[in-house]
Amino acid sequence: MSEAVTITDIDAAAARLNGHARRTPLLNSPFLDEIAGRRVWIKAECLQHTGSFKFRGAWSALSALDEDTRKRGVIAFSSGNHAQGVAMAAARHGVAAVIIMPSDAPQLKIDNTRALGAEVVLYDRVSEDRDAIGAQMAEARGLTLIKPFDAPMVIAGQASCGLEIAAQAADQGIDTAQVLVCCGGGGLTSGIALALEARAPNMTVRPVEPEGFDDVARSLRAGRIERNPALSGSLCDAIITPQPGDLTFPILKRLCGPGLSVSDEEALRAMALAMLRLKIVLEPGGAVALAAALFHKEKIDGEDVIAVASGGNVDPALMTRALALMDT
């Protein structure tokens, strides 16, 4: 069976995103290089619209809908970053958006999603099935479901980040590198892997997850999809998903290297270092790739490593907690 997303789809999504998404920078700091023992390059998707890469996939998916379908409105489920991406993309297209969010999502993300004009519906992620809730509401209201990762046009939109990495790395004279990607369901990771396969084939993508929620790493080792035993209990809420996607996993299996996992404390330390050395704000789930580059250097090969900083929507109290670790 052929993969659901091709480089032609990715180039088309990038063309639709042109002028709407930001081309985020590839950053470097000698202080971080010293910790990592190699050059570390940070793709700052925390500077994307709504504070995460999710705007790319949301805009790609909405802009690919025919006008009659799009004007009926869209629905999405998300712990916050996809929610905000869809809310903004829908608002800019002038259509209604309903967002189903877990009740334990960070309040900042819930508030921001509402502020962007979306209707927010809260659910219990432990006892309720968000997919079932989304499907029921979509059917009842005639809304189009924009999945957070397991949809071709969403993957194609996230892949635009990979096109930028390939071009920016080439500008720095980087041909070979491991590219570490914060990974939940695999939309960003699989999209970047497909883009790099076409444009920077000497680069290897590696998914990075929170300890205890490493369903992608375990699935890659097993060669089949495996689920997380729990759906809550980590600070990295943005990248906790039940399991890899049916569309994303075959791509991950074919293209990615072994997965990595980091602790919550390592993610917090990476957040603090990103703020102090790069002057960027990361959330825990958006910092795990950088944490792996800094604190698991023995598991990484090569002179250069690229870490995708996937999101920066963090509550001030949690950032304060991260910065306090620098005193210990």
GROMACS .gro file of C-alpha atoms in nm:
model
  328
    1MET     CA    1   0.000   0.000   0.000
    2SER     CA    2   0.139   0.341  -0.096
    3GLU     CA    3   0.175   0.609   0.168
    4ALA     CA    4  -0.106   0.859   0.210
    5VAL     CA    5   0.117   1.165   0.164
    6THR     CA    6   0.361   1.235  -0.120
    7ILE     CA    7   0.619   1.505  -0.177
    8THR     CA    8   0.378   1.652  -0.432
    9ASP     CA    9   0.118   1.687  -0.154
   10ILE     CA   10   0.381   1.846   0.069
   11ASP     CA   11   0.490   2.098  -0.193
   12ALA     CA   12   0.125   2.187  -0.259
   13ALA     CA   13   0.062   2.236   0.114
   14ALA     CA   14   0.371   2.455   0.140
   15ALA     CA   15   0.242   2.665  -0.149
   16ARG     CA   16  -0.095   2.712   0.029
   17LEU     CA   17   0.091   2.805   0.349
   18ASN     CA   18   0.310   3.059   0.173
   19GLY     CA   19   0.228   3.404   0.308
   20HIS     CA   20   0.022   3.259   0.594
   21ALA     CA   21   0.263   3.053   0.807
   22ARG     CA   22   0.589   3.190   0.941
   23ARG     CA   23   0.924   3.056   0.822
   24THR     CA   24   1.066   2.992   1.167
   25PRO     CA   25   1.439   3.031   1.232
   26LEU     CA   26   1.706   2.766   1.288
   27LEU     CA   27   1.890   2.881   1.601
   28ASN     CA   28   2.224   2.792   1.758
   29SER     CA   29   2.406   2.874   2.081
   30PRO     CA   30   2.767   2.790   2.171
   31PHE     CA   31   2.654   2.738   2.530
   32LEU     CA   32   2.417   2.459   2.420
   33ASP     CA   33   2.680   2.316   2.187
   34GLU     CA   34   2.913   2.275   2.485
   35ILE     CA   35   2.649   2.084   2.684
   36ALA     CA   36   2.563   1.859   2.391
   37GLY     CA   37   2.920   1.797   2.279
   38ARG     CA   38   2.829   1.885   1.920
   39ARG     CA   39   2.657   2.163   1.729
   40VAL     CA   40   2.290   2.183   1.823
   41TRP     CA   41   2.046   2.358   1.590
   42ILE     CA   42   1.700   2.443   1.717
   43LYS     CA   43   1.410   2.478   1.473
   44ALA     CA   44   1.201   2.732   1.666
   45GLU     CA   45   0.843   2.631   1.585
   46CYS     CA   46   0.747   2.791   1.915
   47LEU     CA   47   0.760   3.114   1.712
   48GLN     CA   48   0.496   2.989   1.468
   49HIS     CA   49   0.145   3.144   1.477
   50THR     CA   50  -0.039   3.037   1.796
   51GLY     CA   51   0.293   2.928   1.947
   52SER     CA   52   0.335   2.589   1.782
   53PHE     CA   53   0.380   2.403   1.453
   54LYS     CA   54   0.014   2.302   1.459
   55PHE     CA   55  -0.093   2.608   1.259
   56ARG     CA   56   0.080   2.454   0.955
   57GLY     CA   57  -0.134   2.141   0.949
   58ALA     CA   58  -0.452   2.327   1.039
   59TRP     CA   59  -0.412   2.579   0.758
   60SER     CA   60  -0.317   2.305   0.513
   61ALA     CA   61  -0.625   2.100   0.599
   62LEU     CA   62  -0.872   2.389   0.594
   63SER     CA   63  -0.734   2.543   0.277
   64ALA     CA   64  -0.763   2.206   0.100
   65LEU     CA   65  -1.138   2.181   0.166
   66ASP     CA   66  -1.381   2.285  -0.103
   67GLU     CA   67  -1.561   2.609  -0.023
   68ASP     CA   68  -1.903   2.456   0.046
   69THR     CA   69  -1.758   2.204   0.290
   70ARG     CA   70  -1.540   2.461   0.463
   71LYS     CA   71  -1.816   2.717   0.518
   72ARG     CA   72  -2.019   2.462   0.718
   73GLY     CA   73  -1.747   2.477   0.982
   74VAL     CA   74  -1.486   2.247   1.131
   75ILE     CA   75  -1.433   2.053   1.450
   76ALA     CA   76  -1.110   1.936   1.616
   77PHE     CA   77  -0.993   1.766   1.933
   78SER     CA   78  -0.675   1.868   2.105
   79SER     CA   79  -0.503   1.933   2.437
   80GLY     CA   80  -0.434   2.283   2.315
   81ASN     CA   81  -0.187   2.340   2.034
   82HIS     CA   82  -0.390   2.182   1.753
   83ALA     CA   83  -0.692   2.354   1.908
   84GLN     CA   84  -0.535   2.695   1.871
   85GLY     CA   85  -0.402   2.620   1.524
   86VAL     CA   86  -0.745   2.515   1.397
   87ALA     CA   87  -0.915   2.805   1.575
   88MET     CA   88  -0.688   3.061   1.409
   89ALA     CA   89  -0.699   2.896   1.067
   90ALA     CA   90  -1.079   2.881   1.085
   91ALA     CA   91  -1.105   3.243   1.196
   92ARG     CA   92  -0.883   3.358   0.909
   93HIS     CA   93  -1.101   3.160   0.667
   94GLY     CA   94  -1.414   3.313   0.823
   95VAL     CA   95  -1.565   2.981   0.932
   96ALA     CA   96  -1.688   2.841   1.264
   97ALA     CA   97  -1.474   2.604   1.472
   98VAL     CA   98  -1.568   2.371   1.757
   99ILE     CA   99  -1.274   2.243   1.962
  100ILE     CA  100  -1.297   1.944   2.199
  101MET     CA  101  -1.033   1.980   2.473
  102PRO     CA  102  -0.943   1.770   2.779
  103SER     CA  103  -1.055   1.931   3.102
  104ASP     CA  104  -0.700   1.908   3.242
  105ALA     CA  105  -0.543   2.098   2.951
  106PRO     CA  106  -0.344   2.405   3.059
  107GLN     CA  107  -0.582   2.691   3.126
  108LEU     CA  108  -0.375   2.919   2.902
  109LYS     CA  109  -0.445   2.694   2.602
  110ILE     CA  110  -0.818   2.674   2.679
  111ASP     CA  111  -0.839   3.051   2.720
  112ASN     CA  112  -0.639   3.118   2.403
  113THR     CA  113  -0.856   2.883   2.198
  114ARG     CA  114  -1.170   3.063   2.311
  115ALA     CA  115  -1.006   3.400   2.249
  116LEU     CA  116  -0.941   3.296   1.889
  117GLY     CA  117  -1.317   3.261   1.841
  118ALA     CA  118  -1.368   2.886   1.875
  119GLU     CA  119  -1.639   2.711   2.076
  120VAL     CA  120  -1.462   2.494   2.336
  121VAL     CA  121  -1.614   2.165   2.462
  122LEU     CA  122  -1.430   2.004   2.756
  123TYR     CA  123  -1.406   1.628   2.823
  124ASP     CA  124  -1.234   1.388   3.068
  125ARG     CA  125  -0.941   1.231   2.880
  126VAL     CA  126  -0.928   0.932   3.119
  127SER     CA  127  -1.293   0.826   3.111
  128GLU     CA  128  -1.420   0.964   2.778
  129ASP     CA  129  -1.325   0.893   2.416
  130ARG     CA  130  -1.243   1.214   2.230
  131ASP     CA  131  -1.266   1.042   1.892
  132ALA     CA  132  -1.621   0.929   1.965
  133ILE     CA  133  -1.721   1.272   2.094
  134GLY     CA  134  -1.575   1.438   1.785
  135ALA     CA  135  -1.743   1.198   1.545
  136GLN     CA  136  -2.084   1.246   1.710
  137MET     CA  137  -2.064   1.626   1.707
  138ALA     CA  138  -1.935   1.634   1.351
  139GLU     CA  139  -2.230   1.428   1.231
  140ALA     CA  140  -2.486   1.620   1.436
  141ARG     CA  141  -2.373   1.965   1.317
  142GLY     CA  142  -2.240   1.887   0.970
  143LEU     CA  143  -1.886   1.985   1.067
  144THR     CA  144  -1.568   1.857   0.906
  145LEU     CA  145  -1.333   1.688   1.151
  146ILE     CA  146  -0.974   1.814   1.135
  147LYS     CA  147  -0.773   1.541   1.306
  148PRO     CA  148  -0.466   1.642   1.506
  149PHE     CA  149  -0.221   1.418   1.323
  150ASP     CA  150  -0.367   1.123   1.136
  151ALA     CA  151  -0.490   1.302   0.824
  152PRO     CA  152  -0.306   1.343   0.491
  153MET     CA  153  -0.344   1.720   0.456
  154VAL     CA  154  -0.246   1.775   0.820
  155ILE     CA  155   0.069   1.565   0.773
  156ALA     CA  156   0.146   1.749   0.449
  157GLY     CA  157   0.116   2.083   0.628
  158GLN     CA  158   0.344   1.978   0.913
  159ALA     CA  159   0.591   1.854   0.653
  160SER     CA  160   0.646   2.212   0.541
  161CYS     CA  161   0.859   2.242   0.855
  162GLY     CA  162   1.082   1.970   0.712
  163LEU     CA  163   1.120   2.156   0.383
  164GLU     CA  164   1.242   2.457   0.578
  165ILE     CA  165   1.484   2.247   0.782
  166ALA     CA  166   1.635   2.104   0.465
  167ALA     CA  167   1.686   2.448   0.312
  168GLN     CA  168   1.813   2.611   0.632
  169ALA     CA  169   2.053   2.326   0.706
  170ALA     CA  170   2.191   2.352   0.353
  171ASP     CA  171   2.249   2.725   0.412
  172GLN     CA  172   2.464   2.627   0.711
  173GLY     CA  173   2.655   2.366   0.511
  174ILE     CA  174   2.488   2.078   0.697
  175ASP     CA  175   2.430   1.770   0.483
  176THR     CA  176   2.413   1.496   0.747
  177ALA     CA  177   2.239   1.519   1.084
  178GLN     CA  178   1.999   1.347   1.315
  179VAL     CA  179   1.677   1.547   1.341
  180LEU     CA  180   1.505   1.507   1.677
  181VAL     CA  181   1.130   1.575   1.675
  182CYS     CA  182   0.890   1.607   1.968
  183CYS     CA  183   0.643   1.326   1.897
  184GLY     CA  184   0.286   1.256   2.001
  185GLY     CA  185   0.076   1.088   1.734
  186GLY     CA  186   0.346   1.137   1.473
  187GLY     CA  187   0.205   1.399   1.237
  188LEU     CA  188   0.499   1.637   1.265
  189THR     CA  189   0.756   1.358   1.285
  190SER     CA  190   0.625   1.167   0.983
  191GLY     CA  191   0.579   1.487   0.783
  192ILE     CA  192   0.934   1.604   0.849
  193ALA     CA  193   1.065   1.256   0.767
  194LEU     CA  194   0.888   1.256   0.430
  195ALA     CA  195   1.012   1.606   0.346
  196LEU     CA  196   1.370   1.522   0.438
  197GLU     CA  197   1.360   1.194   0.246
  198ALA     CA  198   1.297   1.402  -0.064
  199ARG     CA  199   1.511   1.710   0.007
  200ALA     CA  200   1.783   1.603   0.257
  201PRO     CA  201   1.811   1.223   0.235
  202ASN     CA  202   2.126   1.202   0.450
  203MET     CA  203   1.932   1.323   0.752
  204THR     CA  204   1.765   1.078   0.992
  205VAL     CA  205   1.456   1.169   1.191
  206ARG     CA  206   1.422   1.038   1.546
  207PRO     CA  207   1.104   1.078   1.753
  208VAL     CA  208   1.137   1.201   2.111
  209GLU     CA  209   0.874   1.138   2.379
  210PRO     CA  210   0.821   1.170   2.756
  211GLU     CA  211   0.929   0.879   2.973
  212GLY     CA  212   0.636   0.648   3.039
  213PHE     CA  213   0.453   0.770   2.727
  214ASP     CA  214   0.688   0.635   2.460
  215ASP     CA  215   0.432   0.453   2.247
  216VAL     CA  216   0.609   0.551   1.924
  217ALA     CA  217   0.949   0.425   2.041
  218ARG     CA  218   0.797   0.098   2.160
  219SER     CA  219   0.597   0.062   1.840
  220LEU     CA  220   0.909   0.112   1.631
  221ARG     CA  221   1.093  -0.156   1.830
  222ALA     CA  222   0.801  -0.398   1.805
  223GLY     CA  223   0.723  -0.326   1.440
  224ARG     CA  224   0.356  -0.278   1.523
  225ILE     CA  225   0.141  -0.011   1.690
  226GLU     CA  226   0.147  -0.021   2.070
  227ARG     CA  227  -0.058   0.190   2.309
  228ASN     CA  228   0.042   0.393   2.612
  229PRO     CA  229  -0.073   0.231   2.937
  230ALA     CA  230  -0.187   0.573   3.068
  231LEU     CA  231  -0.308   0.897   2.913
  232SER     CA  232  -0.209   1.142   3.185
  233GLY     CA  233   0.068   1.191   3.436
  234SER     CA  234   0.334   1.390   3.250
  235LEU     CA  235   0.401   1.762   3.223
  236CYS     CA  236   0.435   1.706   2.847
  237ASP     CA  237   0.058   1.716   2.788
  238ALA     CA  238   0.093   1.843   2.432
  239ILE     CA  239   0.247   1.517   2.308
  240ILE     CA  240   0.057   1.254   2.507
  241THR     CA  241  -0.153   1.047   2.269
  242PRO     CA  242  -0.293   0.694   2.305
  243GLN     CA  243  -0.084   0.548   2.020
  244PRO     CA  244   0.074   0.635   1.683
  245GLY     CA  245  -0.165   0.703   1.398
  246ASP     CA  246  -0.266   0.447   1.136
  247LEU     CA  247  -0.134   0.683   0.866
  248THR     CA  248   0.169   0.810   1.052
  249PHE     CA  249   0.309   0.483   1.185
  250PRO     CA  250   0.395   0.322   0.849
  251ILE     CA  251   0.589   0.639   0.760
  252LEU     CA  252   0.766   0.641   1.097
  253LYS     CA  253   0.848   0.272   1.066
  254ARG     CA  254   1.000   0.315   0.721
  255LEU     CA  255   1.193   0.637   0.772
  256CYS     CA  256   1.274   0.699   1.139
  257GLY     CA  257   1.560   0.593   1.358
  258PRO     CA  258   1.509   0.462   1.713
  259GLY     CA  259   1.298   0.673   1.944
  260LEU     CA  260   1.429   0.860   2.247
  261SER     CA  261   1.260   0.950   2.574
  262VAL     CA  262   1.331   1.213   2.838
  263SER     CA  263   1.212   1.283   3.191
  264ASP     CA  264   0.989   1.572   3.289
  265GLU     CA  265   1.282   1.728   3.476
  266GLU     CA  266   1.501   1.708   3.166
  267ALA     CA  267   1.226   1.878   2.966
  268LEU     CA  268   1.204   2.153   3.229
  269ARG     CA  269   1.581   2.204   3.223
  270ALA     CA  270   1.572   2.228   2.844
  271MET     CA  271   1.298   2.491   2.873
  272ALA     CA  272   1.513   2.697   3.109
  273LEU     CA  273   1.821   2.668   2.888
  274ALA     CA  274   1.621   2.766   2.579
  275MET     CA  275   1.501   3.080   2.754
  276LEU     CA  276   1.842   3.171   2.896
  277ARG     CA  277   2.055   3.091   2.591
  278LEU     CA  278   1.819   3.132   2.294
  279LYS     CA  279   1.564   3.375   2.439
  280ILE     CA  280   1.274   3.154   2.331
  281VAL     CA  281   0.987   3.012   2.539
  282LEU     CA  282   0.913   2.639   2.523
  283GLU     CA  283   0.650   2.423   2.687
  284PRO     CA  284   0.753   2.082   2.827
  285GLY     CA  285   0.621   1.883   2.530
  286GLY     CA  286   0.790   2.126   2.294
  287ALA     CA  287   1.123   2.092   2.473
  288VAL     CA  288   1.173   1.714   2.474
  289ALA     CA  289   1.372   1.708   2.149
  290LEU     CA  290   1.612   1.971   2.281
  291ALA     CA  291   1.631   1.781   2.611
  292ALA     CA  292   1.734   1.465   2.426
  293ALA     CA  293   2.001   1.655   2.233
  294LEU     CA  294   2.143   1.805   2.552
  295PHE     CA  295   2.110   1.524   2.805
  296HIS     CA  296   2.121   1.203   2.598
  297LYS     CA  297   2.414   1.289   2.374
  298GLU     CA  298   2.558   0.938   2.399
  299LYS     CA  299   2.257   0.809   2.203
  300ILE     CA  300   2.311   1.052   1.914
  301ASP     CA  301   2.565   1.035   1.632
  302GLY     CA  302   2.731   1.303   1.420
  303GLU     CA  303   2.875   1.650   1.450
  304ASP     CA  304   2.538   1.824   1.412
  305VAL     CA  305   2.198   1.754   1.563
  306ILE     CA  306   1.879   1.943   1.480
  307ALA     CA  307   1.610   1.962   1.749
  308VAL     CA  308   1.261   2.081   1.664
  309ALA     CA  309   1.122   2.306   1.940
  310SER     CA  310   0.762   2.230   1.858
  311GLY     CA  311   0.567   2.457   2.092
  312GLY     CA  312   0.585   2.733   2.350
  313ASN     CA  313   0.241   2.755   2.510
  314VAL     CA  314   0.336   2.729   2.877
  315ASP     CA  315   0.179   2.872   3.190
  316PRO     CA  316   0.399   3.128   3.370
  317ALA     CA  317   0.403   2.918   3.690
  318LEU     CA  318   0.551   2.621   3.507
  319MET     CA  319   0.816   2.835   3.338
  320THR     CA  320   0.906   2.973   3.682
  321ARG     CA  321   0.944   2.614   3.803
  322ALA     CA  322   1.172   2.536   3.510
  323LEU     CA  323   1.391   2.840   3.571
  324ALA     CA  324   1.420   2.750   3.939
  325LEU     CA  325   1.598   2.426   3.840
  326MET     CA  326   1.890   2.632   3.717
  327ASP     CA  327   1.965   2.714   4.082
  328THR     CA  328   1.991   2.346   4.179
   0.00000   0.00000   0.00000
